[in-house]
Each structure stands twice: as structure tokens, then as C-alpha cells.
Short mmCIF file of C-alpha atoms and ligand atoms in Angstrom, two decimals:
data_model
loop_
_atom_site.label_atom_id
_atom_site.label_comp_id
_atom_site.label_asym_id
_atom_site.label_seq_id
_atom_site.Cartn_x
_atom_site.Cartn_y
_atom_site.Cartn_z
CA MET A 33 8.27 21.54 17.86
CA ARG A 34 8.30 20.21 14.34
CA VAL A 35 5.88 18.00 12.40
CA GLN A 36 6.68 17.11 8.81
CA PHE A 37 4.45 16.10 5.92
CA THR A 38 4.43 13.26 3.42
CA GLU A 39 2.47 14.26 0.31
CA THR A 40 0.44 11.34 -1.09
CA VAL A 41 -1.21 12.74 -4.23
CA LEU A 42 1.02 10.75 -6.56
CA ARG A 43 0.19 7.43 -4.88
CA ASP A 44 -2.34 6.80 -2.12
CA ALA A 45 -4.60 9.82 -2.73
CA ASN A 46 -5.21 8.92 -6.35
CA GLN A 47 -5.23 5.20 -5.54
CA SER A 48 -7.98 5.77 -2.97
CA LEU A 49 -10.10 8.24 -4.96
CA MET A 50 -9.67 7.08 -8.55
CA ALA A 51 -8.21 3.57 -8.48
CA THR A 52 -4.65 4.74 -9.28
CA ARG A 53 -5.56 5.89 -12.79
CA LEU A 54 -3.41 9.04 -12.70
CA PRO A 55 -0.94 8.91 -15.62
CA TYR A 56 2.53 10.40 -15.29
CA ALA A 57 1.83 12.90 -18.06
CA ASP A 58 -0.89 14.52 -15.91
CA TYR A 59 1.55 15.62 -13.23
CA ALA A 60 4.93 15.78 -14.97
CA ASP A 61 4.76 19.59 -15.18
CA ILE A 62 4.29 20.17 -11.45
CA LEU A 63 7.10 17.92 -10.18
CA SER A 64 9.83 20.57 -10.22
CA THR A 65 7.52 22.86 -8.23
CA MET A 66 6.65 20.09 -5.76
CA ASP A 67 10.37 19.65 -5.29
CA LYS A 68 10.45 23.05 -3.58
CA ALA A 69 7.51 22.44 -1.19
CA GLY A 70 9.59 21.21 1.75
CA TYR A 71 7.82 17.87 2.22
CA TYR A 72 9.37 15.22 4.43
CA SER A 73 8.76 12.94 1.44
CA VAL A 74 6.55 12.41 -1.58
CA GLU A 75 4.86 9.03 -1.78
CA CYS A 76 4.88 8.30 -5.49
CA TRP A 77 5.40 4.62 -6.18
CA GLY A 78 4.52 1.11 -5.05
CA GLY A 79 1.13 0.11 -3.77
CA ALA A 80 -1.11 -0.19 -6.82
CA THR A 81 0.84 2.27 -9.02
CA PHE A 82 3.05 -0.44 -10.51
CA ASP A 83 0.13 -2.66 -11.53
CA SER A 84 -1.89 0.27 -12.83
CA CYS A 85 1.01 1.51 -14.99
CA LEU A 86 1.26 -1.83 -16.79
CA ARG A 87 -2.40 -2.84 -16.78
CA TYR A 88 -4.22 0.40 -17.57
CA LEU A 89 -1.89 3.25 -18.38
CA GLY A 90 0.57 1.67 -20.83
CA GLU A 91 3.47 3.03 -18.81
CA ASP A 92 6.69 1.42 -17.69
CA PRO A 93 6.57 1.84 -13.88
CA TRP A 94 10.37 2.02 -13.68
CA GLU A 95 10.57 4.71 -16.30
CA ARG A 96 7.91 6.67 -14.36
CA LEU A 97 10.03 6.44 -11.23
CA ARG A 98 13.18 7.59 -13.04
CA ASN A 99 11.28 10.55 -14.49
CA ILE A 100 9.96 11.59 -11.08
CA ARG A 101 13.47 11.26 -9.68
CA LYS A 102 14.90 13.43 -12.45
CA ASN A 103 12.34 16.18 -11.84
CA MET A 104 12.47 16.03 -8.04
CA PRO A 105 16.15 15.79 -7.20
CA ASN A 106 15.81 17.35 -3.74
CA THR A 107 12.82 15.51 -2.28
CA LYS A 108 12.79 12.09 -0.69
CA LEU A 109 10.78 9.72 -2.87
CA GLN A 110 8.78 7.10 -1.02
CA MET A 111 7.19 3.80 -1.93
CA LEU A 112 4.87 1.31 -0.23
CA LEU A 113 6.09 -2.29 -0.29
CA ARG A 114 4.11 -5.31 0.91
CA GLY A 115 7.11 -7.18 2.35
CA GLN A 116 7.64 -10.62 0.85
CA ASN A 117 4.59 -10.02 -1.42
CA LEU A 118 6.30 -6.96 -2.98
CA LEU A 119 3.40 -5.37 -4.88
CA GLY A 120 1.32 -8.49 -5.42
CA TYR A 121 -0.41 -11.13 -3.32
CA LYS A 122 1.93 -14.10 -3.37
CA HIS A 123 5.17 -14.64 -1.51
CA TYR A 124 8.16 -14.24 -3.78
CA HIS A 125 11.51 -15.88 -3.26
CA ASP A 126 14.25 -14.01 -1.42
CA ASP A 127 16.30 -13.47 -4.58
CA VAL A 128 13.39 -11.59 -6.19
CA VAL A 129 12.66 -9.49 -3.09
CA GLU A 130 16.31 -8.53 -2.85
CA LYS A 131 16.54 -7.65 -6.53
CA PHE A 132 13.32 -5.62 -6.37
CA VAL A 133 14.65 -3.53 -3.49
CA GLU A 134 18.01 -3.08 -5.23
CA LEU A 135 16.32 -1.84 -8.42
CA SER A 136 13.87 0.41 -6.53
CA ILE A 137 16.76 2.21 -4.85
CA LYS A 138 18.76 2.30 -8.07
CA ASN A 139 15.85 3.88 -9.96
CA GLY A 140 15.28 6.59 -7.37
CA ILE A 141 13.43 5.44 -4.24
CA ASP A 142 14.71 6.86 -0.94
CA ILE A 143 12.14 5.65 1.58
CA LEU A 144 10.84 2.09 1.53
CA ARG A 145 7.77 1.77 3.73
CA ILE A 146 7.54 -1.96 4.30
CA PHE A 147 4.55 -3.78 5.80
CA ASP A 148 2.91 -7.17 6.13
CA ALA A 149 -0.87 -7.56 6.22
CA LEU A 150 -0.70 -9.79 9.31
CA ASN A 151 2.16 -7.88 10.97
CA ASP A 152 4.14 -11.10 10.73
CA PHE A 153 7.55 -9.48 10.67
CA ARG A 154 9.25 -12.53 9.20
CA ASN A 155 7.59 -11.38 5.98
CA ILE A 156 9.38 -8.01 5.98
CA LYS A 157 12.81 -9.17 7.09
CA THR A 158 14.25 -9.91 3.65
CA ALA A 159 13.08 -6.56 2.27
CA LEU A 160 14.67 -4.79 5.25
CA GLU A 161 17.97 -6.62 4.85
CA ALA A 162 18.04 -5.79 1.14
CA THR A 163 17.29 -2.13 1.89
CA LYS A 164 20.25 -2.02 4.25
CA LYS A 165 22.45 -3.81 1.74
CA TYR A 166 21.73 -1.41 -1.13
CA ALA A 167 21.19 1.74 0.95
CA THR A 168 22.61 5.06 -0.21
CA ALA A 169 23.14 8.01 2.12
CA ASN A 170 19.46 8.98 1.57
CA THR A 171 17.85 5.58 2.04
CA ILE A 172 15.37 5.09 4.89
CA ALA A 173 13.87 1.74 5.85
CA SER A 174 10.49 2.41 7.40
CA GLY A 175 8.84 -0.44 9.31
CA CYS A 176 5.10 -0.25 8.94
CA ILE A 177 2.36 -1.67 11.18
CA SER A 178 -1.08 -2.53 9.81
CA TYR A 179 -3.37 -0.95 12.39
CA THR A 180 -6.60 -2.66 13.33
CA GLN A 181 -8.93 -3.01 16.31
CA SER A 182 -9.64 -6.33 18.02
CA PRO A 183 -9.55 -7.83 21.51
CA VAL A 184 -5.91 -8.85 20.94
CA HIS A 185 -4.72 -5.59 19.33
CA THR A 186 -3.97 -3.71 22.53
CA VAL A 187 -1.65 -0.74 23.05
CA SER A 188 0.87 -3.06 24.68
CA LYS A 189 0.79 -5.39 21.66
CA TYR A 190 1.52 -2.47 19.32
CA VAL A 191 4.29 -1.25 21.61
CA GLU A 192 5.84 -4.72 21.47
CA MET A 193 5.67 -4.61 17.67
CA CYS A 194 7.45 -1.25 17.65
CA LYS A 195 10.19 -2.55 19.91
CA GLU A 196 10.64 -5.45 17.53
CA LEU A 197 10.83 -3.16 14.48
CA ASN A 198 13.40 -1.10 16.36
CA CYS A 199 15.48 -4.19 17.15
CA MET A 200 15.24 -5.39 13.55
CA GLY A 201 17.01 -2.20 12.48
CA PHE A 202 14.31 -0.07 10.88
CA ASP A 203 15.06 3.67 10.75
CA THR A 204 11.47 4.88 11.28
CA ILE A 205 8.08 3.39 12.18
CA CYS A 206 4.78 4.07 10.44
CA LEU A 207 1.32 3.33 11.83
CA LYS A 208 -0.88 2.51 8.88
CA ASP A 209 -4.57 3.02 9.57
CA MET A 210 -5.88 1.91 6.20
CA ALA A 211 -9.54 1.89 7.23
CA GLY A 212 -9.44 5.30 8.93
CA THR A 213 -10.89 3.87 12.13
CA MET A 214 -8.19 5.01 14.56
CA SER A 215 -9.90 7.37 17.02
CA PRO A 216 -8.23 10.42 18.59
CA TYR A 217 -8.22 8.64 21.93
CA GLU A 218 -6.60 5.52 20.49
CA ALA A 219 -4.00 7.64 18.66
CA GLU A 220 -3.08 9.38 21.91
CA HIS A 221 -2.61 6.19 23.91
CA LEU A 222 -0.84 4.39 21.11
CA ILE A 223 1.62 7.16 20.26
CA LYS A 224 2.43 7.98 23.88
CA GLY A 225 3.00 4.28 24.57
CA ILE A 226 5.26 3.90 21.55
CA LYS A 227 7.18 7.11 22.29
CA ASP A 228 7.83 5.89 25.84
CA ALA A 229 9.15 2.56 24.58
CA VAL A 230 11.24 3.73 21.59
CA PRO A 231 11.74 7.48 22.16
CA ASP A 232 14.37 7.97 19.47
CA MET A 233 12.42 6.31 16.70
CA PRO A 234 10.75 8.79 14.30
CA LEU A 235 7.04 7.94 14.16
CA ILE A 236 4.72 8.47 11.21
CA LEU A 237 0.93 8.29 11.07
CA HIS A 238 -0.85 7.24 7.90
CA THR A 239 -4.63 7.44 8.05
CA HIS A 240 -7.62 7.96 5.76
CA CYS A 241 -10.59 10.35 6.02
CA THR A 242 -13.07 7.57 5.17
CA THR A 243 -14.93 7.73 8.48
CA GLY A 244 -14.46 11.48 9.01
CA MET A 245 -12.25 11.09 12.06
CA ALA A 246 -8.80 11.70 10.56
CA TYR A 247 -8.39 15.41 11.36
CA GLN A 248 -9.20 14.89 15.03
CA THR A 249 -6.98 11.84 15.12
CA LEU A 250 -4.09 13.76 13.54
CA THR A 251 -4.53 16.61 16.02
CA LYS A 252 -4.28 14.22 18.95
CA ALA A 253 -1.40 12.41 17.29
CA ILE A 254 0.47 15.71 16.99
CA ASP A 255 -0.22 16.52 20.65
CA SER A 256 1.12 13.07 21.53
CA GLY A 257 4.42 13.44 19.68
CA ILE A 258 3.98 12.17 16.12
CA ASP A 259 6.87 13.26 13.87
CA VAL A 260 5.42 12.92 10.38
CA ILE A 261 1.85 12.90 9.01
CA ASP A 262 0.61 11.76 5.62
CA THR A 263 -1.58 14.27 3.79
CA ALA A 264 -2.80 14.96 0.24
CA THR A 265 -2.99 18.26 -1.62
CA SER A 266 -6.48 19.52 -0.78
CA CYS A 267 -8.28 18.83 -4.08
CA PHE A 268 -7.14 15.20 -3.80
CA SER A 269 -7.87 14.96 -0.05
CA ASN A 270 -10.75 13.77 2.16
CA GLY A 271 -13.26 11.03 1.38
CA THR A 272 -11.33 7.77 1.15
CA SER A 273 -8.07 9.75 0.76
CA GLN A 274 -5.82 11.50 3.32
CA PRO A 275 -6.50 14.80 5.17
CA ALA A 276 -5.63 17.99 3.27
CA THR A 277 -2.04 19.20 3.23
CA GLU A 278 -2.82 22.94 3.26
CA THR A 279 -5.48 22.59 5.99
CA MET A 280 -3.09 20.80 8.32
CA PHE A 281 -0.35 23.28 7.41
CA TYR A 282 -2.49 26.29 8.43
CA ALA A 283 -3.65 24.59 11.64
CA LEU A 284 -0.09 23.73 12.65
CA GLU A 285 1.17 27.22 11.77
CA GLN A 286 -1.31 28.65 14.28
CA TYR A 287 -0.16 26.20 16.93
CA GLY A 288 3.35 27.51 16.32
CA ILE A 289 4.47 24.12 15.07
CA GLU A 290 7.16 24.18 12.42
CA THR A 291 6.33 22.18 9.27
CA GLY A 292 9.10 23.09 6.84
CA LEU A 293 6.44 23.62 4.17
CA ASN A 294 6.43 26.56 1.77
CA GLU A 295 2.90 28.03 1.83
CA LYS A 296 3.11 29.51 -1.66
CA VAL A 297 4.34 26.27 -3.20
CA ILE A 298 1.76 23.97 -1.57
CA ASN A 299 -1.00 26.27 -2.84
CA GLU A 300 0.53 26.27 -6.29
CA VAL A 301 0.57 22.47 -6.23
CA ASN A 302 -3.12 22.38 -5.38
CA ASN A 303 -3.99 24.89 -8.10
CA PHE A 304 -2.21 22.67 -10.60
CA PHE A 305 -4.12 19.55 -9.56
CA LYS A 306 -7.60 21.16 -9.49
CA PRO A 307 -8.29 20.86 -13.25
CA VAL A 308 -6.61 17.42 -13.28
CA LYS A 309 -9.10 16.24 -10.69
CA GLN A 310 -12.02 17.89 -12.50
CA LYS A 311 -11.18 15.97 -15.67
CA TYR A 312 -11.57 12.65 -13.80
CA VAL A 313 -14.75 13.77 -12.06
CA ASP A 314 -16.20 14.71 -15.46
CA ASP A 315 -15.41 11.40 -17.12
CA GLY A 316 -16.57 9.35 -14.11
CA ILE A 317 -13.20 7.84 -13.16
CA LEU A 318 -13.37 9.72 -9.87
CA ASN A 319 -16.65 8.58 -8.35
CA PRO A 320 -18.16 11.28 -6.07
CA LYS A 321 -19.03 8.45 -3.66
CA SER A 322 -15.35 8.12 -2.76
CA MET A 323 -15.40 11.79 -1.69
CA ALA A 324 -18.12 11.24 0.91
CA THR A 325 -17.75 10.59 4.62
CA ASP A 326 -18.94 7.15 5.60
CA ALA A 327 -19.05 6.46 9.33
CA GLN A 328 -20.41 2.93 8.91
CA ALA A 329 -16.92 1.51 9.37
CA LEU A 330 -17.01 2.83 12.94
CA VAL A 331 -20.37 1.24 13.61
CA TYR A 332 -19.65 -2.16 12.06
CA LYS A 333 -15.88 -2.23 12.61
CA VAL A 334 -15.50 -3.16 8.96
CA PRO A 335 -13.56 -1.02 6.44
CA GLY A 336 -15.73 0.99 4.05
CA GLY A 337 -14.47 -0.77 0.91
CA MET A 338 -15.25 -4.16 2.38
CA LEU A 339 -18.78 -3.10 3.27
CA SER A 340 -19.58 -1.70 -0.17
CA ASN A 341 -18.17 -4.88 -1.73
CA MET A 342 -20.45 -7.01 0.41
CA ILE A 343 -23.50 -4.91 -0.43
CA ALA A 344 -22.68 -5.16 -4.15
CA ASN A 345 -22.27 -8.96 -3.95
CA LEU A 346 -25.46 -9.53 -1.96
CA THR A 347 -27.42 -7.22 -4.28
CA ASP A 348 -26.11 -9.14 -7.32
CA MET A 349 -27.34 -12.38 -5.79
CA GLY A 350 -30.68 -10.86 -4.78
CA ALA A 351 -29.85 -11.69 -1.17
CA MET A 352 -29.82 -8.29 0.52
CA ASP A 353 -32.25 -9.76 3.11
CA LYS A 354 -29.19 -11.62 4.44
CA PHE A 355 -27.22 -8.38 4.92
CA ASP A 356 -27.61 -8.12 8.71
CA ALA A 357 -26.76 -11.78 9.20
CA ALA A 358 -23.67 -11.45 6.97
CA LEU A 359 -22.57 -8.35 8.81
CA ALA A 360 -22.86 -10.14 12.14
CA GLU A 361 -20.93 -13.08 10.73
CA ILE A 362 -17.86 -10.97 9.85
CA PRO A 363 -16.58 -10.51 13.42
CA ALA A 364 -17.26 -14.21 14.06
CA VAL A 365 -15.18 -15.30 11.03
CA ARG A 366 -12.48 -12.83 11.96
CA ALA A 367 -12.32 -14.26 15.50
CA ASP A 368 -12.11 -17.82 14.08
CA MET A 369 -9.16 -16.67 11.98
CA GLY A 370 -7.30 -15.11 14.93
CA TYR A 371 -8.25 -11.47 14.27
CA PRO A 372 -6.32 -10.63 11.09
CA PRO A 373 -6.20 -6.91 10.22
CA LEU A 374 -8.85 -6.27 7.58
CA VAL A 375 -6.51 -5.15 4.82
CA THR A 376 -6.09 -6.60 1.31
CA PRO A 377 -6.18 -9.57 0.78
CA LEU A 378 -7.56 -10.52 4.21
CA SER A 379 -10.53 -8.16 4.09
CA GLN A 380 -11.79 -9.90 0.94
CA MET A 381 -11.15 -13.37 2.40
CA VAL A 382 -12.99 -12.67 5.65
CA GLY A 383 -15.86 -10.86 3.89
CA ASN A 384 -16.41 -13.58 1.29
CA GLN A 385 -16.30 -16.37 3.87
CA ALA A 386 -18.84 -14.56 6.06
CA VAL A 387 -21.22 -14.12 3.12
CA THR A 388 -20.77 -17.78 2.11
CA ASN A 389 -21.45 -19.00 5.65
CA VAL A 390 -24.72 -17.08 5.72
CA LEU A 391 -25.87 -17.89 2.20
CA VAL A 392 -25.15 -21.64 2.51
CA GLY A 393 -26.91 -21.65 5.85
CA GLU A 394 -24.19 -23.69 7.54
CA ARG A 395 -20.94 -22.22 8.82
CA TYR A 396 -17.83 -23.40 6.93
CA LYS A 397 -19.68 -25.98 4.83
CA ASN A 398 -17.89 -24.31 1.93
CA ILE A 399 -14.45 -22.89 2.64
CA SER A 400 -12.58 -20.81 0.08
CA ASN A 401 -9.12 -21.91 -1.04
CA GLU A 402 -7.68 -18.65 0.25
CA VAL A 403 -9.03 -19.30 3.75
CA LYS A 404 -7.71 -22.87 3.58
CA ASN A 405 -4.28 -21.54 2.63
CA TYR A 406 -4.47 -19.02 5.44
CA PHE A 407 -4.99 -21.88 7.91
CA LYS A 408 -2.10 -23.71 6.32
CA GLY A 409 0.05 -20.75 7.34
CA GLU A 410 0.73 -19.48 3.84
CA TYR A 411 0.07 -15.87 4.74
CA GLY A 412 2.02 -15.94 8.00
CA ILE A 413 1.14 -16.26 11.66
CA ALA A 414 -2.31 -15.13 12.77
CA PRO A 415 -2.31 -12.37 15.43
CA ALA A 416 -4.18 -14.63 17.91
CA PRO A 417 -4.85 -18.39 18.13
CA VAL A 418 -7.30 -19.54 15.47
CA ASN A 419 -10.41 -21.67 16.04
CA ARG A 420 -8.89 -25.11 16.65
CA ASP A 421 -11.93 -27.10 15.44
CA LEU A 422 -11.98 -25.22 12.18
CA GLU A 423 -8.23 -25.62 11.88
CA ALA A 424 -8.51 -29.40 12.39
CA LYS A 425 -11.29 -29.57 9.80
CA ILE A 426 -9.14 -27.74 7.23
CA LEU A 427 -5.76 -29.32 7.92
CA GLY A 428 -6.99 -32.87 8.53
CA ALA A 429 -4.84 -35.47 10.26
CA GLY A 430 -1.18 -34.55 10.48
CA GLY A 431 -1.71 -30.89 9.66
CA VAL A 432 0.66 -28.46 11.30
CA PRO A 433 -1.17 -25.84 13.41
CA THR A 434 -1.32 -22.37 11.90
CA ASP A 435 0.66 -20.66 14.64
CA CYS A 436 3.44 -23.26 14.67
CA ARG A 437 4.01 -23.50 10.98
CA ILE A 438 7.23 -21.91 9.83
CA GLU A 439 6.49 -20.38 6.49
CA ASP A 440 9.82 -18.63 6.13
CA GLN A 441 11.75 -21.67 4.99
CA LYS A 442 14.64 -20.26 3.02
CA ARG A 443 13.09 -19.10 -0.18
CA THR A 444 16.20 -19.87 -2.16
CA GLY A 445 14.79 -20.70 -5.55
CA GLU A 446 16.26 -18.86 -8.50
CA GLU A 447 13.01 -17.18 -9.41
CA PHE A 448 14.68 -14.19 -11.06
CA LYS A 449 16.90 -16.26 -13.32
CA LYS A 450 13.97 -18.46 -14.32
CA ALA A 451 11.90 -15.43 -15.30
CA ALA A 452 14.80 -14.00 -17.31
CA GLU A 453 14.99 -17.23 -19.30
CA GLU A 454 11.25 -17.29 -19.90
CA LEU A 455 11.23 -13.74 -21.24
CA GLY A 456 14.26 -14.05 -23.48
CA ASP A 457 14.96 -10.97 -25.59
CA LEU A 458 11.56 -9.47 -24.84
CA ALA A 459 13.20 -8.15 -21.68
CA LYS A 460 15.71 -5.39 -22.18
CA THR A 461 16.62 -4.72 -18.58
CA GLU A 462 16.53 -6.26 -15.14
CA GLU A 463 13.65 -3.88 -14.43
CA ASP A 464 11.69 -5.53 -17.27
CA ILE A 465 12.27 -8.95 -15.75
CA MET A 466 11.05 -7.66 -12.39
CA SER A 467 7.88 -6.20 -13.94
CA TYR A 468 7.26 -9.60 -15.51
CA ILE A 469 7.74 -11.44 -12.20
CA CYS A 470 5.28 -9.11 -10.45
CA PHE A 471 2.61 -8.98 -13.16
CA PRO A 472 3.43 -11.61 -15.84
CA LYS A 473 0.52 -11.08 -18.21
CA GLN A 474 0.37 -7.28 -17.96
CA ALA A 475 4.13 -6.93 -18.34
CA LYS A 476 4.29 -9.27 -21.33
CA ASP A 477 1.43 -7.42 -23.05
CA TYR A 478 3.25 -4.17 -22.40
CA PHE A 479 6.55 -5.53 -23.79
CA LEU A 480 4.83 -6.88 -26.92
CA ALA A 481 3.13 -3.54 -27.54
CA ARG A 482 6.45 -1.79 -27.01
CA LYS A 483 8.18 -4.11 -29.46
CA GLU A 484 5.49 -3.59 -32.07
CA LYS A 485 5.76 0.17 -31.68
CA GLU A 486 9.54 0.01 -32.02
CA GLU A 487 9.32 -2.15 -35.12
CA ARG A 488 6.83 0.30 -36.62
CA THR A 489 9.12 3.22 -35.88
CA CYS A 490 12.08 1.30 -37.21
CA LYS A 491 10.25 0.47 -40.45
CA TYR A 492 9.19 4.07 -40.78
CA THR A 493 12.77 5.25 -40.31
CA MET A 494 14.00 2.78 -42.92
CA GLU A 495 11.37 3.83 -45.40
CA ALA A 496 12.27 7.43 -44.74
CA CYS A 497 15.86 6.54 -45.44
CA ASP A 498 14.89 4.79 -48.66
CA GLU A 499 13.31 7.93 -49.97
CA ASP A 500 16.56 9.73 -49.50
CO1 CO B 120 -3.40 4.18 2.70
#
């Protein structure tokens, strides 16, 4: 028996624990060692890394990817891609999605883990097709399911989703438990059900330690036939991050399960990251709170991040006396919206609407634009029928019901070309144009700073020449 590991320290682990503030320079020196660890893959790009590079770290995300590629020639590099949203929150046109995938593969990505917040697979189809179109011998298209619990999210529903991902042509399937609420029992039933339905499809489990259940869940998942687990080197594990790589390695060794990992190397990797982590603990970027176990998500069925957000908002407004009422309102709003998985951006939308309903004292007297757009079908199809009265109130006469609306009208605009024209000579490469499309302001600021730096260097060189 064999279970392989995806190491997440370069992406999800530092995104979860320290808001993705890990600069490339902090880990450049360990990459060639990590390359010898024997991981199934290293998750190193996508998610919030792209935004963080441009917004906070003054890095070109594409250059970061090329550097990782150069230093890890033998390991599969993995990214997280939010389907038609790419790395942002709006739906991009097909030409942009296709170009983004093309450039990701060209710059070094092997595995594209593609998901949609609502599991509306129309939103991941273009990214899949582009992956197939630009695939190299190493490319893997991984179809990813946002895992959540609700009356409509049954084992059979998830099995159906997996069959669909299989039919669509994905190479592997990943179950993404972003809130860390998947219990050992649920993992067992889910994975056995999926393995029965699509036995040849490699299955990956991505979970978080937030609620403290992840190790037990992984153990059951392994018993039930999971092929790959996501873990983080131990000093960047636990809390809101993934379970620890070395811990799972030692446990599996004793079970006699082959992992392909090199014990010496994975320990060396952790030793390297220990002082890196300490630096961020010392300067407060890594908040010790994110290292704690918080089982509230299991009690309230609300992800930890969403709960702490709500507490912060209510405290700001001096309305913590409404906390219990707001908490009770969340499942009600979620039911009205057809049980969307509580993942960004839906967790924020549901949470804010619940708080508003309670604070205003009348349900849906004020409705946020995001919720209105959700009912207009702009995010995709809801997992279950929405509240029809609320839908009628939002859409008015002649509105097309949420679950009938076809949002995937050919997105054939020339968004890429338009952006190229806007940027002019500030963009040097297609990658620059893509950065600008994803994060216009941050990318432009970055390009302007880059230009200024180049001009300074250029002037300096000229002056140096003059002295000669
Ligand atoms: Co995650």
C-alpha cells in the first residue's frame, strides 16, 4: 500500500498561518533539498500567493514560480486555481482563463488543482480544457470539490460530483475540506463511496487542523483508500494549517505503508523552516491564535475564520449581545441561499447577511449587492433550490430563477487584448498583462516601481560610464 504526500508549506500552510506573507527569499535556499524529499507534489503557487506577491511582497509572482521551477526540477509543482475566477473573485472571460493556464504551465506548474466555490462545474470547464490543450508530459488536471456539510450534501451527491469530474476528463480528484470539519466517519463513507464509483481515479484529501480533527480524519481516509494527503512541514503545521508531514510519515511507516518520503530530507526541511517561522512569530505576523485548536466550527457548523470575523464585526459595533441571534441566523440564511459551501467569497456573504438581518431587526430588509448577484446567478448554480420568496423579491418581475439561469454564455470578449492595450509598454511580457488582469492596481503599482528602479539603475550605469 502506498500513500503519497503533497507538501503545502510554500502555499496553504503559510497562507493559513501568516496570511501568505512568506517571501521567496526566505525559502530559496531549501528548494534544492526539498526537491529530494520524494513528495507527490509541492503546492507552491496560486491561492493567495499571487496577490500577496504583488500587494505586499514586491515580487513578480511569475518570476517566483520560474525560480522555484529552476531549483526543483524533479518535483511536481502544484497550484490552486479558482476555476473561471482564476485567483480573484470575478468571472474572467474564456480567453483570459485559457491564457492564464497556458502561462502557468509554461512557467513551471505541473498540477493544476481546479475548483469552484459552489461546485458548479461549468465554472471549471474552460480551465480544464486549457490544461489539456497546453499539457506537457508532466501536467495533471486535478478536479477539486469544495467539501461542506448540509442536508443536501450527501455521500451520494459527492459521488455524483466525482463521476462528473471523471467524465469531464480530470486526471485526479481532490476533496477540499477548507474548514477542517470533515469527521473521520464522514471521510470513511465518502472515500469508500467515491472509490466504489470511480476506482481508477487517484483521490486526494486536503484538510485543515482548525478543529483538531484532521489527524483522525486522515487516518480513516488512509484506511478507506485515499491516495494522496496534503501535509505541512511540522513547524508550519497544525492550527489553521495542515497536519504535520513528519508525524504522518512516522505513523504510516509503522503501519507499513509506503510513502516515498526520505526521512532525513523531510527533517532537514523542517529544521530549515524553524527559524523562519520564529522570525514571523517574533514580529507578530504569525499570530499564535492561528496555531490553536478551535472546535467551535464543529459546534456551530461555521468555519473558524467566519466566526472570528463575525465576533470582530459585532464587537466593533458594540452589538455582541446579538451574537447568539446572529449565529442562529447563519444556517437560516444559508438554507435560503440553497446551502452554498462556506468558502470565500460565500462565507463572507452569508455571514454579513446574517448579521445584517439580526441588526436591522427584519430579515432581508437590507440585502447586500453580493447576495443580490448570487440570486441573479452570477456565481453559478446553488447546490439546492433557493428560497423562492426571497428570489422573487430580489429578481422582481421577469427575473430568471437562480437555478435556471445559464451564466456560462460564451465569454468571448477579448479581455486579454484589451488589457494589453491599456498597459502599453508598462507590460514587458504576457505574464505582466495577466498579473494586471488579475490584480490591476497592485500589478500597475508593481510595474511602476519596477520601471523607476530600472531607470535609476540605468542612470547610475550611465553616470558610471561618464566617469570613465
Ligand atoms: Co486549504
